[in-house]
Coordinates of C-alpha atoms in Angstrom, one line a residue:
M1 CA 17.3 32.8 -137.1
Q2 CA 16.9 36.4 -137.9
F3 CA 18.8 39.7 -139.0
K4 CA 18.7 42.9 -137.7
N5 CA 20.4 44.2 -140.8
P6 CA 19.4 41.8 -143.7
E7 CA 20.5 44.2 -146.3
I8 CA 23.9 43.4 -145.5
L9 CA 23.5 39.6 -146.8
Y10 CA 23.3 41.1 -150.3
F11 CA 27.6 41.4 -149.8
L12 CA 27.2 37.6 -150.0
F13 CA 27.4 37.7 -153.7
L14 CA 31.2 39.1 -152.9
L15 CA 32.0 35.2 -152.3
L16 CA 31.9 34.4 -156.0
I17 CA 35.0 36.5 -156.4
P18 CA 37.4 34.2 -154.5
V19 CA 35.7 31.4 -156.3
I20 CA 36.4 32.6 -159.8
I21 CA 39.7 33.7 -159.0
H22 CA 40.4 30.4 -157.7
L23 CA 39.2 28.7 -160.6
F24 CA 41.1 30.4 -163.1
Q25 CA 44.3 29.9 -161.0
L26 CA 43.6 25.8 -161.2
R27 CA 43.7 25.8 -164.8
R28 CA 47.2 27.4 -164.9
F29 CA 50.1 24.8 -164.9
K30 CA 53.8 24.7 -166.0
K31 CA 55.6 21.9 -167.7
T32 CA 59.2 21.3 -166.9
A33 CA 61.3 18.6 -168.9
F34 CA 63.3 15.7 -167.0
T35 CA 65.6 12.9 -168.3
N36 CA 63.9 10.2 -166.2
V37 CA 60.1 10.6 -167.8
V38 CA 58.8 7.5 -165.5
F39 CA 59.9 8.9 -162.3
L40 CA 58.6 12.5 -163.5
E41 CA 55.2 11.4 -164.0
R42 CA 55.1 10.0 -160.6
V43 CA 56.2 12.9 -159.1
V44 CA 54.2 15.4 -161.0
Q45 CA 51.2 13.6 -160.4
N46 CA 51.6 13.5 -156.5
T47 CA 52.5 17.5 -156.5
R48 CA 49.4 18.4 -158.5
K49 CA 47.0 16.4 -156.3
S50 CA 48.5 18.1 -153.1
N51 CA 48.6 21.6 -154.6
T52 CA 44.8 21.0 -155.9
L53 CA 43.8 19.8 -152.4
K54 CA 45.6 22.7 -150.7
K55 CA 43.9 25.3 -152.7
W56 CA 40.4 24.0 -152.5
L57 CA 41.2 24.2 -148.5
I58 CA 42.5 27.6 -148.6
L59 CA 39.5 28.6 -150.8
L60 CA 37.1 27.3 -148.4
T61 CA 38.6 28.8 -145.2
R62 CA 38.8 32.5 -147.2
L63 CA 34.9 31.7 -148.0
C64 CA 34.3 30.6 -144.8
A65 CA 36.1 33.8 -143.2
L66 CA 34.2 36.3 -145.7
A67 CA 30.8 34.7 -144.9
G68 CA 31.4 34.9 -141.3
L69 CA 32.2 38.5 -141.5
I70 CA 29.6 39.7 -143.8
L71 CA 27.1 37.5 -141.6
A72 CA 28.3 39.3 -138.3
F73 CA 27.6 42.6 -139.8
A74 CA 24.0 41.5 -140.3
Q75 CA 23.7 40.9 -136.8
P76 CA 21.9 37.6 -136.9
F77 CA 19.9 36.6 -133.6
I78 CA 17.0 34.6 -132.3
P79 CA 14.4 36.2 -130.4
E80 CA 13.7 35.2 -126.9
T81 CA 9.9 35.7 -127.4
G82 CA 7.4 36.6 -130.1
A83 CA 7.2 40.1 -128.4
A84 CA 10.8 40.7 -128.6
L85 CA 10.2 41.4 -132.3
Q86 CA 7.9 44.2 -131.6
E87 CA 8.8 48.2 -130.9
Q88 CA 8.4 48.4 -127.0
E89 CA 6.1 50.9 -125.5
T90 CA 6.4 51.4 -121.6
V91 CA 4.2 53.4 -119.1
L92 CA 5.5 53.2 -115.7
F93 CA 3.0 54.5 -112.8
I94 CA 4.6 55.2 -109.6
D95 CA 2.3 55.7 -106.6
N96 CA 3.2 59.0 -104.9
S97 CA 0.6 59.2 -102.3
F98 CA 1.0 59.8 -98.8
S99 CA 0.6 56.2 -97.7
M100 CA 4.2 55.5 -99.5
Q101 CA 5.7 57.3 -96.7
A102 CA 5.4 54.2 -94.7
Q103 CA 8.6 52.4 -93.8
G104 CA 9.7 49.4 -95.9
D105 CA 13.4 47.2 -95.6
K106 CA 15.3 50.1 -97.2
G107 CA 13.8 53.2 -96.0
T108 CA 10.2 54.7 -97.5
L109 CA 8.5 52.9 -99.8
L110 CA 8.7 55.6 -102.5
N111 CA 12.4 55.8 -101.7
E112 CA 12.9 52.1 -102.4
V113 CA 11.0 52.5 -105.7
K114 CA 13.5 55.4 -106.6
Q115 CA 16.7 53.3 -105.6
D116 CA 15.6 50.0 -107.6
L117 CA 14.6 51.8 -110.7
L118 CA 17.8 53.8 -110.8
A119 CA 19.6 50.6 -110.4
N120 CA 18.0 48.3 -112.8
L121 CA 16.2 50.6 -115.7
P122 CA 18.2 49.9 -119.0
K123 CA 20.2 52.8 -120.2
G124 CA 19.7 54.2 -123.9
K125 CA 15.8 53.1 -123.7
T126 CA 13.2 55.7 -122.9
L127 CA 9.7 55.2 -121.3
T128 CA 6.9 57.4 -119.9
L129 CA 7.2 58.1 -116.3
A130 CA 3.8 58.9 -114.7
T131 CA 2.7 59.8 -111.0
W132 CA -0.5 61.0 -109.5
D133 CA 0.6 64.3 -110.3
N134 CA 2.8 64.4 -113.2
Q135 CA 4.0 62.8 -116.3
S136 CA 7.3 62.8 -118.1
K137 CA 7.4 61.3 -121.6
D138 CA 10.7 60.0 -123.0
F139 CA 12.1 59.7 -119.7
D140 CA 15.7 58.5 -119.9
P141 CA 17.1 57.0 -116.7
A142 CA 20.6 58.1 -117.8
K143 CA 19.7 62.0 -118.7
D144 CA 17.0 62.3 -116.3
R145 CA 18.0 60.9 -113.0
S146 CA 16.9 64.0 -111.4
V147 CA 13.3 63.9 -112.1
L148 CA 13.2 60.6 -110.3
Q149 CA 15.3 61.4 -107.6
D150 CA 13.1 64.7 -106.8
L151 CA 9.9 62.7 -107.1
D152 CA 7.8 63.8 -103.8
Y153 CA 4.4 63.0 -102.4
T154 CA 1.1 64.4 -103.2
S155 CA -2.4 64.6 -102.2
A156 CA -3.7 65.0 -105.6
T157 CA -5.0 61.5 -106.3
L158 CA -7.6 60.4 -108.6
S159 CA -10.6 57.6 -108.9
Q160 CA -9.0 54.5 -110.1
E161 CA -11.2 54.6 -113.4
N162 CA -9.9 58.4 -114.1
L163 CA -6.3 57.3 -113.4
M164 CA -6.5 54.1 -115.6
L165 CA -8.0 56.2 -118.6
Q166 CA -5.3 58.9 -118.1
L167 CA -2.5 56.4 -118.1
K168 CA -3.8 54.8 -121.4
S169 CA -4.1 58.0 -123.0
L170 CA -0.2 58.3 -122.6
F171 CA 0.6 55.2 -125.2
S172 CA 0.2 55.8 -128.9
K173 CA -2.1 54.9 -131.2
D174 CA 0.3 52.3 -133.2
R175 CA -1.2 48.8 -133.0
T176 CA 2.2 47.3 -134.1
K177 CA 3.9 48.2 -130.7
N178 CA 4.0 45.9 -127.6
K179 CA 2.3 48.1 -125.0
R180 CA 3.2 47.7 -121.7
L181 CA 1.8 49.3 -118.3
I182 CA 3.6 48.7 -114.9
L183 CA 1.6 50.0 -111.8
V184 CA 3.9 50.3 -108.7
S185 CA 1.9 51.0 -105.5
D186 CA 1.1 50.0 -101.9
F187 CA -2.5 49.6 -103.3
Q188 CA -4.2 51.2 -100.3
D189 CA -6.2 53.3 -102.6
L190 CA -5.8 51.4 -105.9
Q191 CA -6.7 47.9 -106.8
P192 CA -4.3 45.8 -109.1
E193 CA -5.5 45.7 -112.7
K194 CA -5.7 42.8 -114.7
N195 CA -4.7 42.0 -118.3
P196 CA -7.4 43.1 -120.8
D197 CA -9.0 40.2 -122.7
S198 CA -8.1 42.0 -125.9
G199 CA -4.3 41.6 -125.5
S200 CA -3.6 45.2 -126.6
L201 CA -2.0 46.1 -123.6
N202 CA 0.1 44.1 -121.1
L203 CA -0.4 44.9 -117.1
Y204 CA 2.1 44.5 -114.6
N205 CA 1.3 45.1 -110.7
V206 CA 4.1 45.5 -108.3
M207 CA 2.7 45.8 -104.8
L208 CA 5.1 47.4 -102.1
K209 CA 4.6 46.2 -98.6
P210 CA 5.6 48.1 -95.4
I211 CA 7.0 46.8 -92.2
D212 CA 4.5 47.5 -89.8
Y213 CA 0.9 48.6 -90.8
S214 CA 0.3 50.2 -87.6
N215 CA -0.4 54.1 -87.9
I216 CA -1.6 57.0 -85.7
A217 CA -3.6 59.9 -87.3
L218 CA -5.1 63.2 -86.0
D219 CA -8.5 63.2 -87.6
S220 CA -10.4 66.3 -86.6
L221 CA -11.1 69.0 -83.9
S222 CA -14.0 71.1 -82.7
S223 CA -13.7 74.3 -80.5
E224 CA -16.0 76.7 -78.5
L225 CA -15.3 80.3 -77.3
E226 CA -15.3 80.7 -73.3
S227 CA -15.2 83.6 -71.5
A228 CA -11.5 83.3 -70.4
G229 CA -10.4 81.9 -73.6
M230 CA -10.9 79.1 -76.2
K231 CA -11.6 75.1 -75.5
F232 CA -10.4 72.5 -78.0
R233 CA -11.2 68.7 -78.6
V234 CA -8.8 66.9 -80.7
W235 CA -10.0 63.2 -82.2
L236 CA -7.2 60.7 -82.8
S237 CA -7.6 57.3 -84.7
A238 CA -5.5 54.4 -84.9
T239 CA -5.2 51.3 -87.3
T240 CA -5.8 49.0 -84.6
P241 CA -6.3 49.2 -80.7
L242 CA -3.5 50.7 -78.9
E243 CA -2.4 51.1 -75.2
N244 CA -0.2 54.0 -76.3
Q245 CA -0.2 57.4 -74.7
V246 CA 0.4 59.8 -77.5
P247 CA 1.8 63.4 -76.8
V248 CA -0.1 66.2 -78.5
S249 CA 1.4 69.6 -79.1
V250 CA -0.3 72.7 -80.1
Y251 CA 1.3 75.6 -81.5
N252 CA 0.9 79.0 -82.9
G253 CA 2.6 79.5 -85.7
D254 CA 6.2 78.2 -84.4
Q255 CA 5.4 79.0 -81.0
L256 CA 4.7 76.0 -78.6
L257 CA 1.2 77.0 -76.9
T258 CA 0.6 73.5 -74.5
K259 CA 0.8 69.8 -74.6
A260 CA -1.3 67.2 -73.4
T261 CA -1.2 63.4 -73.7
A262 CA -4.1 61.2 -75.6
N263 CA -4.6 57.7 -74.0
F264 CA -6.1 55.1 -76.5
N265 CA -6.7 52.5 -73.6
N266 CA -7.0 49.6 -75.8
S267 CA -9.3 51.5 -78.3
D268 CA -8.8 52.7 -81.8
T269 CA -9.9 56.2 -81.1
T270 CA -9.5 58.8 -78.6
S271 CA -9.4 62.4 -77.9
V272 CA -7.8 65.0 -75.7
Y273 CA -9.0 68.5 -74.6
F274 CA -7.0 71.8 -74.6
S275 CA -8.1 75.2 -72.9
L276 CA -6.1 78.3 -74.2
E277 CA -6.2 81.4 -72.4
T278 CA -6.6 83.9 -75.5
Q279 CA -9.3 84.9 -77.8
N280 CA -7.0 86.2 -80.2
Q281 CA -6.8 84.8 -83.4
I282 CA -4.5 81.7 -83.8
A283 CA -2.8 80.2 -86.4
G284 CA -2.9 76.8 -85.1
K285 CA -0.9 73.5 -85.6
L286 CA -1.5 70.3 -83.8
S287 CA 1.3 67.7 -84.1
I288 CA 2.1 64.2 -82.8
E289 CA 4.9 62.0 -83.3
D290 CA 4.5 58.6 -85.1
P291 CA 7.3 56.8 -86.8
N292 CA 5.3 54.9 -89.4
L293 CA 3.5 57.5 -91.3
N294 CA 4.3 61.1 -91.3
Y295 CA 2.0 62.8 -93.3
D296 CA -0.8 63.1 -91.0
N297 CA 1.1 63.9 -88.1
Q298 CA 0.4 67.5 -88.2
F299 CA -3.0 69.4 -88.5
Y300 CA -3.9 73.1 -88.9
F301 CA -6.6 75.1 -87.8
A302 CA -7.2 79.0 -87.5
A303 CA -9.3 79.8 -84.6
G304 CA -10.0 83.2 -82.9
A305 CA -12.9 85.4 -81.8
P306 CA -14.7 85.9 -85.3
R307 CA -16.6 89.4 -86.4
P308 CA -20.3 88.9 -84.9
L309 CA -23.0 88.4 -87.8
K310 CA -25.1 91.4 -87.9
V311 CA -28.9 90.7 -87.5
L312 CA -31.6 93.4 -87.7
A313 CA -35.2 92.1 -86.8
I314 CA -38.2 94.3 -87.9
S315 CA -40.9 93.4 -85.3
N316 CA -44.2 94.6 -84.3
T317 CA -44.9 91.5 -81.9
D318 CA -42.8 89.7 -79.0
S319 CA -39.4 88.9 -80.4
D320 CA -38.1 87.3 -77.4
F321 CA -37.5 83.9 -79.3
I322 CA -35.2 86.1 -81.6
S323 CA -33.2 87.2 -78.9
R324 CA -32.8 83.8 -77.6
L325 CA -31.6 82.6 -81.0
Y326 CA -29.0 85.4 -82.0
R327 CA -27.2 86.1 -78.8
S328 CA -23.7 87.9 -78.3
P329 CA -21.0 87.4 -78.8
D330 CA -21.6 85.7 -82.3
Y331 CA -24.3 87.8 -83.4
E332 CA -24.8 91.6 -83.1
L333 CA -28.8 91.7 -82.8
T334 CA -30.8 94.9 -83.5
I335 CA -34.6 94.5 -82.9
V336 CA -36.9 97.5 -84.1
Q337 CA -40.3 98.4 -84.8
S338 CA -41.4 99.1 -88.4
A339 CA -42.6 102.5 -87.4
E340 CA -39.1 103.2 -86.0
L341 CA -37.1 101.9 -88.8
D342 CA -34.1 103.9 -89.9
Y343 CA -33.5 102.7 -93.4
S344 CA -29.8 103.2 -93.3
L345 CA -29.6 100.2 -91.2
L346 CA -30.2 98.0 -93.9
A347 CA -27.4 98.0 -96.0
D348 CA -25.0 97.1 -93.3
Q349 CA -27.0 93.8 -92.0
N350 CA -26.0 90.1 -92.9
L351 CA -29.5 89.0 -92.0
I352 CA -32.8 90.8 -91.6
V353 CA -36.1 89.1 -90.3
L354 CA -39.3 90.5 -91.0
N355 CA -41.5 89.2 -88.1
E356 CA -45.3 89.5 -88.5
L357 CA -45.4 93.0 -90.3
S358 CA -48.6 94.2 -91.0
N359 CA -47.4 96.6 -93.7
I360 CA -44.3 96.3 -96.0
P361 CA -43.8 99.6 -97.9
E362 CA -42.3 99.7 -101.5
A363 CA -39.3 101.9 -100.3
L364 CA -38.7 98.8 -97.9
I365 CA -38.7 96.3 -100.4
N366 CA -36.6 98.1 -102.6
Q367 CA -33.9 98.5 -99.5
L368 CA -34.1 94.8 -98.8
R369 CA -33.6 93.6 -102.6
S370 CA -30.5 96.1 -102.5
N371 CA -29.6 94.0 -99.3
T372 CA -29.8 90.6 -100.8
A373 CA -28.4 91.5 -103.9
Q374 CA -25.0 92.5 -102.0
G375 CA -25.4 89.0 -100.4
G376 CA -27.8 89.4 -97.7
T377 CA -30.4 87.2 -96.3
L378 CA -33.9 87.8 -95.4
I379 CA -36.4 86.0 -93.5
L380 CA -40.3 86.5 -93.7
I381 CA -42.6 85.4 -90.9
P382 CA -46.1 86.4 -91.9
A383 CA -48.6 87.9 -89.2
A384 CA -51.5 85.3 -88.6
D385 CA -54.1 87.8 -88.7
A386 CA -52.7 90.0 -91.7
R387 CA -54.1 90.4 -95.3
R388 CA -52.1 88.1 -97.7
E389 CA -52.1 90.6 -100.3
I390 CA -50.0 92.6 -98.3
Y391 CA -46.8 90.2 -99.0
T392 CA -47.5 89.7 -102.8
P393 CA -45.2 92.5 -103.7
L394 CA -42.1 91.1 -101.6
L395 CA -42.9 87.6 -102.5
G396 CA -43.0 88.6 -106.5
A397 CA -39.8 90.6 -106.1
Y398 CA -37.9 87.2 -105.0
G399 CA -39.8 85.0 -107.8
F400 CA -42.6 83.6 -105.3
L401 CA -46.3 83.3 -106.4
P402 CA -48.6 85.0 -103.9
F403 CA -49.8 83.6 -100.8
G404 CA -53.3 81.6 -101.1
E405 CA -56.1 82.0 -98.8
K406 CA -55.3 81.4 -95.2
N407 CA -56.0 77.7 -94.1
T408 CA -57.0 77.5 -90.6
T409 CA -56.8 73.6 -90.2
A410 CA -54.0 72.5 -87.9
Q411 CA -51.2 70.5 -89.6
R412 CA -48.4 68.9 -88.2
I413 CA -44.8 69.5 -89.5
T414 CA -43.8 66.2 -90.7
S415 CA -41.2 66.2 -93.7
I416 CA -37.8 67.6 -93.9
N417 CA -35.8 68.2 -97.1
Y418 CA -32.8 66.7 -95.6
D419 CA -30.8 67.2 -99.3
H420 CA -31.5 71.1 -99.2
P421 CA -28.1 73.0 -98.0
L422 CA -30.1 74.2 -94.9
Y423 CA -29.9 71.0 -93.4
Q424 CA -26.8 69.3 -94.5
N425 CA -24.7 68.1 -92.3
V426 CA -27.1 69.0 -89.4
F427 CA -28.8 65.7 -88.4
S428 CA -26.9 62.6 -87.5
G429 CA -29.9 60.6 -89.0
R430 CA -33.2 60.9 -91.0
T431 CA -36.5 60.9 -89.1
S432 CA -40.3 61.4 -89.6
N433 CA -41.1 61.7 -86.0
L434 CA -41.9 65.6 -85.8
Q435 CA -45.5 65.4 -84.7
S436 CA -44.8 67.7 -81.8
H437 CA -44.6 70.8 -84.3
V438 CA -48.2 72.0 -84.9
L439 CA -49.2 74.9 -86.9
Q440 CA -52.7 76.3 -86.3
S441 CA -52.9 78.5 -89.5
Y442 CA -51.0 79.0 -92.6
F443 CA -50.9 80.7 -95.9
P444 CA -50.7 78.2 -98.9
L445 CA -47.6 78.6 -100.9
T446 CA -47.2 77.1 -104.2
G447 CA -44.8 77.0 -107.2
T448 CA -41.7 76.4 -105.1
G449 CA -39.9 73.6 -103.3
S450 CA -40.4 72.9 -99.9
I451 CA -37.9 72.7 -97.2
L452 CA -40.1 72.0 -94.3
G453 CA -43.4 70.5 -95.1
L454 CA -47.0 69.9 -93.4
E455 CA -48.7 66.6 -93.1
N456 CA -51.2 67.8 -95.9
G457 CA -48.1 68.2 -98.3
A458 CA -48.4 72.1 -98.0
V459 CA -45.0 74.2 -97.7
F460 CA -44.1 75.3 -94.5
L461 CA -40.5 76.9 -95.1
A462 CA -39.0 77.6 -98.9
E463 CA -36.3 79.8 -100.0
S464 CA -35.8 81.6 -103.3
N465 CA -33.1 84.1 -104.1
G466 CA -31.9 84.8 -100.6
L467 CA -35.5 85.0 -99.2
Y468 CA -36.7 82.2 -96.6
V469 CA -40.4 82.4 -96.3
F470 CA -42.5 80.8 -93.3
T471 CA -46.1 80.3 -94.5
G472 CA -47.4 80.4 -90.9
A473 CA -46.8 83.0 -88.0
L474 CA -44.5 81.5 -85.1
N475 CA -45.9 83.0 -82.4
A476 CA -47.0 80.7 -79.3
G477 CA -50.8 81.3 -80.3
N478 CA -50.3 79.9 -83.9
S479 CA -47.5 77.2 -83.4
N480 CA -45.2 75.4 -80.9
F481 CA -42.4 75.7 -83.5
I482 CA -40.3 78.0 -81.6
N483 CA -40.4 75.4 -78.6
G484 CA -39.5 72.2 -80.8
Q485 CA -36.5 70.8 -81.8
L486 CA -36.1 72.5 -85.4
I487 CA -36.1 76.2 -84.3
V488 CA -32.4 76.5 -83.4
P489 CA -30.9 74.5 -86.2
T490 CA -33.2 76.2 -89.0
F491 CA -32.5 79.7 -87.6
D492 CA -28.8 79.0 -87.1
K493 CA -28.1 77.4 -90.3
I494 CA -30.1 80.6 -92.0
A495 CA -27.6 82.8 -90.2
V496 CA -24.5 80.9 -91.2
E497 CA -25.6 80.9 -94.9
A498 CA -26.2 84.6 -94.4
L499 CA -22.1 84.9 -94.1
K500 CA -20.2 81.9 -94.5
S501 CA -17.2 82.9 -92.3
P502 CA -13.9 80.8 -92.5
R503 CA -14.5 77.6 -90.5
L504 CA -11.9 76.1 -88.1
Y505 CA -10.3 74.4 -91.1
Y506 CA -11.1 72.9 -94.5
T507 CA -10.0 69.8 -96.1
F508 CA -8.7 69.6 -99.8
G509 CA -11.2 68.3 -101.9
D510 CA -14.4 69.3 -100.4
N511 CA -14.6 72.4 -102.7
A512 CA -15.7 74.4 -99.8
T513 CA -16.3 77.9 -100.0
Y514 CA -16.4 80.7 -97.2
E515 CA -17.0 84.7 -97.4
I516 CA -15.8 87.6 -95.5
E517 CA -16.7 91.3 -95.1
A518 CA -14.3 93.9 -96.1
T519 CA -15.1 97.4 -97.8
L520 CA -12.5 97.0 -100.8
P521 CA -12.4 98.7 -104.1
E522 CA -14.3 97.1 -107.0
D523 CA -11.0 95.8 -108.7
A524 CA -9.4 94.7 -105.4
V525 CA -7.6 91.1 -105.9
L526 CA -7.2 89.2 -102.5
V527 CA -4.4 86.5 -102.1
L528 CA -3.6 83.6 -100.0
E529 CA -0.3 83.6 -98.6
N530 CA 1.8 80.7 -96.7
K531 CA 5.2 81.3 -95.8
G532 CA 6.1 83.8 -98.7
D533 CA 4.1 81.5 -101.3
Q534 CA 0.9 83.1 -102.8
I535 CA -1.8 82.0 -104.7
I536 CA -4.7 83.9 -106.0
P537 CA -8.1 82.1 -105.2
L538 CA -11.3 82.0 -106.9
Q539 CA -13.1 85.0 -105.7
Q540 CA -16.5 86.6 -106.0
K541 CA -17.5 90.3 -104.9
R542 CA -20.7 91.2 -104.0
G543 CA -20.8 94.6 -102.3
S544 CA -19.1 94.4 -99.0
K545 CA -19.2 90.3 -99.2
I546 CA -16.1 88.4 -101.1
T547 CA -16.8 84.7 -101.5
I548 CA -13.5 82.6 -101.7
S549 CA -13.7 79.2 -103.3
E550 CA -11.1 76.4 -103.4
T551 CA -8.6 76.8 -106.2
P552 CA -6.6 74.5 -108.5
G553 CA -3.2 74.9 -107.4
L554 CA -4.1 75.3 -103.7
D555 CA -2.5 72.0 -102.5
K556 CA -0.2 72.6 -99.7
A557 CA -1.6 72.2 -96.0
G558 CA -1.0 74.8 -93.6
V559 CA -2.6 78.2 -92.2
Y560 CA -2.8 80.9 -95.0
A561 CA -3.4 84.7 -94.6
L562 CA -6.2 86.0 -96.8
K563 CA -4.7 89.3 -97.7
H564 CA -5.5 92.4 -99.6
K565 CA -1.9 93.9 -100.2
N566 CA -0.4 93.9 -96.8
D567 CA -3.6 94.1 -95.0
T568 CA -4.5 90.1 -93.4
L569 CA -8.1 90.0 -93.5
A570 CA -8.9 86.4 -92.2
L571 CA -6.7 83.4 -91.5
V572 CA -7.9 80.0 -93.2
A573 CA -6.6 76.6 -92.6
Y574 CA -6.2 73.9 -95.0
N575 CA -5.4 70.2 -94.3
Y576 CA -4.9 67.1 -96.6
N577 CA -7.6 64.6 -96.3
R578 CA -7.3 61.3 -94.1
L579 CA -8.2 58.6 -96.2
E580 CA -4.8 57.1 -96.3
S581 CA -4.3 57.3 -92.7
A582 CA -5.8 53.9 -92.1
L583 CA -3.0 51.4 -93.6
Q584 CA -4.5 47.9 -94.3
E585 CA -2.7 44.8 -95.6
Q586 CA -3.9 43.9 -98.6
N587 CA -4.6 40.3 -99.9
F588 CA -5.1 40.0 -103.8
E589 CA -4.7 36.3 -104.5
E590 CA -6.4 36.3 -107.7
H591 CA -3.9 38.8 -109.2
E592 CA -0.1 38.0 -110.3
L593 CA 1.7 40.5 -108.2
Y594 CA 5.5 41.2 -108.1
D595 CA 7.4 42.4 -105.0
E596 CA 10.2 44.2 -106.5
V597 CA 10.0 46.6 -109.6
G598 CA 13.7 46.0 -110.2
S599 CA 13.1 42.2 -110.6
L600 CA 10.4 43.0 -112.9
I601 CA 12.4 45.4 -115.1
N602 CA 15.2 42.7 -115.5
E603 CA 12.5 39.9 -116.4
L604 CA 10.7 42.3 -118.8
Q605 CA 14.5 43.3 -120.4
E606 CA 15.4 39.5 -120.6
A607 CA 12.0 38.9 -122.3
S608 CA 12.5 41.7 -125.1
N609 CA 16.2 40.6 -125.7
L610 CA 17.4 39.5 -129.1
N611 CA 19.9 36.6 -128.5
L612 CA 22.6 38.1 -130.7
L613 CA 24.8 35.8 -132.6
S614 CA 27.2 38.2 -134.2
K615 CA 30.3 37.4 -131.9
W616 CA 29.9 33.9 -132.8
F617 CA 30.3 34.6 -136.4
V618 CA 33.2 36.7 -135.8
I619 CA 35.0 34.2 -133.8
F620 CA 34.0 31.9 -136.8
A621 CA 35.6 34.1 -139.1
L622 CA 38.8 34.3 -137.0
F623 CA 39.1 30.9 -136.7
A624 CA 38.7 30.6 -140.6
F625 CA 41.8 32.8 -141.2
L626 CA 43.6 31.0 -138.6
S627 CA 43.0 27.9 -140.4
E628 CA 44.3 29.2 -143.6
M629 CA 47.3 30.6 -142.1
L630 CA 48.0 27.0 -140.6
I631 CA 47.3 25.4 -143.9
L632 CA 49.6 27.7 -145.8
K633 CA 52.3 27.0 -143.3
F634 CA 52.2 23.4 -142.3
F635 CA 50.5 21.8 -145.5
K636 CA 53.1 20.6 -148.0

């Protein structure tokens, strides 16, 4: 038995007071004279023995009553466990990711957690409440009910390692405290944690299970412009093969444009096509109805006729392949001979191609440097019969070493740097079967990384500071490259890199960037606006190009208007990732799991309880007082 207020036990010295008083009173007696002495001795002797016993019993009951009261105020207890004697420190993590929208027995899984905690968290005790996107220290269930009630879903998740580091940092460094970490999740994107061997932290996993693990999600879409409008292909996925037909609706803002039905046909993926008779810009939204999970039932996109990318080809030879590559309406192509070049055209171009020029004046190099400094892109294709020295000033201006002496030994193009940004997400697989691409002659280029390489290890295509350099001519007499499989993705990606226009949609977490062209003041600030909410994105201005990057705080899916003051420059769509769409039934037999957070809270509360004995000592004191009254009344 232990005491919460052991200092009260010093008052037990007060028990000496009634003992001392009682001993003094036992010594006092009074003699009375009687005529019959023999009779008197027998009566006096019996009376004294009775009075002495009565006084000792009264003393005992008073001592017991006083001792019982003192012990009751000292609050004696017997601890349920050894941890009950330690100060408790609890961190409660609630998974509020989108998969917690799945339906449980009493509504969504997240709402079940809220109800259990509001009903079972002990009053008067604080803890730290943590979610994926927020922490609330000194959370009091009685005072801070609204914090728990207002808890909403979030897409801002972390890796498990980073989450555990963050949660452990919420504990104090006091090693005398009993630290408990409770993880409440459906464990779709987490793994249950095991107690560490050190014993410094006690971990408890509460696994919530939905009624049904089946789910349908809108995954992705692609589009292409047609003469009469736009054509979309929408991809849907399911966690299990389905026979269902799922209606899909297309909106422009809140206006319904069209509907179609996607049929899974006993498959877990399907697609559906839409044709829209418009080429105007659309603040698009795709929508399906799925009762199991709500978060992936809408998909946002921004589509319309983009501004054509401006391409200028300066060429003194046949440029037919450039005309085939950069066609309208995606590109606005201008082809001129070097002798007829108007330098005023250069400043407004997104991409400039120097195709087999035999002379590059210094003035032209300066204009090209100015263009790329403002965000433009330049391609150099040397002439097979040109002197290598004419390209040295241009190469040096962009950080390249001069060309070496021309090599006339035919070489095959055999290597691709798939990790270079130019070829990322271009090919479905990696292959070395490029032997059909042959180069008859080239200028060796050293001191730079290769994007495309020859079989002897020499460079065929390289890039530096916005200049893409081919080391050999691309005409039919020197190479078959323009008729091969690499010509289209290479030149197309170079053009795309020249102006990273906003894509159909973006996914949070991809850290994607895009560019727009606009003539704005140097101190102009662009904002992204969605339904009245505004956020200032990360932005960088280079001439007429403005680069927009994903920004912390931009975490609500939808179509945003990129604005300067009241002018809308572009529409940009952002979506949540679909990682939690595929609900899976988890099996963690090697872990100790709890089904309900309420039962775990009660169990921990009972383990930390102190079995207080104060009431029993109060009852004992009252019984002692009652015994004293009965002795005084009935004991003669």
